[in-house]
Amino acid sequence: MYKKVLFVFLLFPFILHAENGFVKNTGFVLNTNIEYATEVLAFASIPEGKVFFLKDRFSYVFYQNDSITDSELMPHIKRKRITRSQRLDFVFHNANLNGKTELLLPSEENLHFIKQSNEFATSSYNAIKYTNIWNGIDIIFYFSETGSIKYDILVKPGAEVNKIQFLIDGANNIELKDNTLQIKTSLTEIKETLPISYQDGITKRKKVRKELEVDYVFEENILTFRVHKYNPQLPLIIDPWATFIGTPDSDQAEDVAMDNFGNAYVTGYTQSLNFPVSPGAFQGNSAGDYDAFVFKLNATGQREWATYYGGSAYDFGYQIKVDSKGNPFISGYSYSNNLFVSNGTFSGVFDTYILKLKNDGTFKWARYFGGSGGEFTVGMGVSKTDRIVIAGFTSSQDIQTTPGAFQAAHAGALDIFISVFDSSGNVLWTTYYGGSATDDAHAVNFDANENVIVGGETYSTNFPVSQGAYQSNNNGNSDVYVLKFDSLGNRLWATLLGGTANEDINGIAADTLGNIYVAGFSQGTDFPMIGTPFQPVKKASRDVILVKFLPSGLPEWSTFFGGDSTDVARALTITPDQFILIGGETVSSDFPIFGNAFQNTKAGGSDVFYAAFDTTGTPVFSSYRGGTSSEILLGISADTNYRVTMCGYTYSNNFPVTPGVFQTTYSGNEDVFVWQIDSTQGVPVDTTNKGSGDGIINIKNKSDIQVVYPNPATNHIAIKQDVSALKIFNINGEIVHIYNKVLYKNELLDISFLTPGIYHLEVVQSGVPNFYRMIVIK
């Protein structure tokens, strides 16, 4: 048995009493044109009319009989009967119409959920089931013991709740008041209160049920639902959502971070006096010309809290990360000498700051950092032990470097600075880094061993590289560089990489094996192509570059990625299953698109792009996202449940946002956008080798790589434990292979028959199944 987790929405018990059960249409239903209504699958009679069930909807037809006479003096003569009718449709919006629809007799399997609530009554056909009407979502219509029609919506693990959308057609008026849906027709009025929702799961092998809080969301005649406080440890995947955040003034998001509950923390800056901060915010009012902001959204795109952060001058939020407890760290730079801080003093023209908030938005600590010139923080990382690293560039000659710093003195026009702090904001080590010209750090992070990795651009001809570096000399204009320091601040290696034109790095991260990936752009045709690049030739003035470095500092592969115009990568992150995700903006009309893209064509001047690569540099998914004006993507983050959130800003009033989120309308000038997706969606998987299975799989996300190895895999895998049985499912939940024998610890298993994609493994040990995710690459 699989661990099953289901939502059931008990909706629209309209007190319309069924008389004869569900009746199959065998050819005796006619439409108003006196034609056979072959599109009708079944119907049920109710006192007020009938309910018809079609492939793409269910429809109420209400009847009302009125009597009139031909004579006012003799009303008892020549009475006429006039029947008025009105049809009300509930269309399955954006549904999968290829799913199975069937009439059901009572059975333990098909009416399991109805029986649990003791709400079915015997009739010729007790239920109608629409299977997979939305991907992974079934609907069962049935009769309660009081005779009213109800339906359950069954959402399987791995399906998306927000796919459930009903387009209501035929009503005279529809209003949503206090979470009560009021539907008025010319013949009747329906009032529908909140749906009942619950989540089933297994706790210590005992089934538990938890009722959930659900709200209606009704916009443009489309009814959908908002789920509150669901259990993020159970495999409920929220539909991709996108929201605006903004005012008629200038609002820009610079970075986003995720905790492991699907919450997204966004920082940026705003010019607005009425930015939508939450009641009781740490700083409820704007204090200067531009203020930084911090905004927390939950997994359904709703505001949890939001606050300003700023003083009397200009203040900007540029980076945000969360620690192991979901507390956000924010860094940026400030021209204000009166920021609310608990450590440090304002020292120069503008200084860097670090702010720590609790996950409820309350203040924890803040500090200035800088010298007598200016410091610009562009990169930030948080380690698994909650250390903080910031990096950027400075004109200050007097930053307080720590004893034994790799480079204690400022060397050029602008130098890189790197500084590591403990979780309380105390400096652990600080160093300059650079040559005699301008050197900028634009990306910094930790690897799994708490080594610090840094990337950016340098114009210096004497940039300090390590002995044996892959490239020792600047080849012209700005070249990119990658540095690696250990946790104590000792440099491990440094290398340049570039051609004769300008290059830059904007994102850096390390996988679980310590390999380092960087992304940015190149203006040159001679940027080094290493290994077997997916795109070896630059196509336009600027193309995305993506490079993989081994832990030793040698590049393993590099590739261009782009179309016929400007393409720039602004951010990079890595998912738990070791896919490299990048985002940025593109002006190309032929930007390479892979998989089931969210948007296949460019919509405006510049659109944002999102792309996923495997560890060999092969793209597995990419998509546009944008409206008819321009967008810039600046931040990307992934959680351990494979959700990905991106942010930036847009000038488009039709940027594609989703119903029911925090802000669905564009406010003007430039607005923040925040976009959350499931990173496994859209990745193409070959399913020609199909088996059976109902697709209800509870995945153990956090330990896939530790149990199944190698992961990603090519032709063989091994399991780090003895197992009594093993099943392999594809992404659709279909069984593609079964090992019905005892498999011993570390026994090599042949998977060469699997095509590239994402698979789920059911590993049975001592009779208990556990599920893991496996990536296959070729």
JSON list of C-alpha atoms in Angstrom, two decimals, residues 64 88 104 130 133 152 168 186 285 309 348 429 473 477 618 683 698 769:
[
{"chain": "A", "resi": 64, "resn": "GLN", "atom": "CA", "xyz": [-40.61, 26.83, -13.14]},
{"chain": "A", "resi": 88, "resn": "LEU", "atom": "CA", "xyz": [-26.40, 27.09, -14.98]},
{"chain": "A", "resi": 104, "resn": "LEU", "atom": "CA", "xyz": [-20.33, 3.67, -10.48]},
{"chain": "A", "resi": 130, "resn": "TYR", "atom": "CA", "xyz": [-14.38, 11.91, -13.48]},
{"chain": "A", "resi": 133, "resn": "ILE", "atom": "CA", "xyz": [-10.14, 15.74, -14.88]},
{"chain": "A", "resi": 152, "resn": "ASP", "atom": "CA", "xyz": [-15.79, 15.11, -3.62]},
{"chain": "A", "resi": 168, "resn": "ILE", "atom": "CA", "xyz": [-19.56, 29.50, -13.73]},
{"chain": "A", "resi": 186, "resn": "SER", "atom": "CA", "xyz": [-33.93, 34.26, -12.61]},
{"chain": "A", "resi": 285, "resn": "ASN", "atom": "CA", "xyz": [6.43, 53.83, 7.44]},
{"chain": "A", "resi": 309, "resn": "TYR", "atom": "CA", "xyz": [13.80, 49.06, 6.44]},
{"chain": "A", "resi": 348, "resn": "GLY", "atom": "CA", "xyz": [31.43, 56.53, 4.78]},
{"chain": "A", "resi": 429, "resn": "TRP", "atom": "CA", "xyz": [37.18, 37.08, 8.95]},
{"chain": "A", "resi": 473, "resn": "ASN", "atom": "CA", "xyz": [46.03, 36.30, -17.50]},
{"chain": "A", "resi": 477, "resn": "ASN", "atom": "CA", "xyz": [38.32, 44.10, -21.00]},
{"chain": "A", "resi": 618, "resn": "THR", "atom": "CA", "xyz": [22.31, 19.72, -20.92]},
{"chain": "A", "resi": 683, "resn": "VAL", "atom": "CA", "xyz": [10.66, 18.38, -17.43]},
{"chain": "A", "resi": 698, "resn": "ASN", "atom": "CA", "xyz": [4.68, 9.88, -1.12]},
{"chain": "A", "resi": 769, "resn": "PRO", "atom": "CA", "xyz": [7.66, 0.95, 1.59]}
]
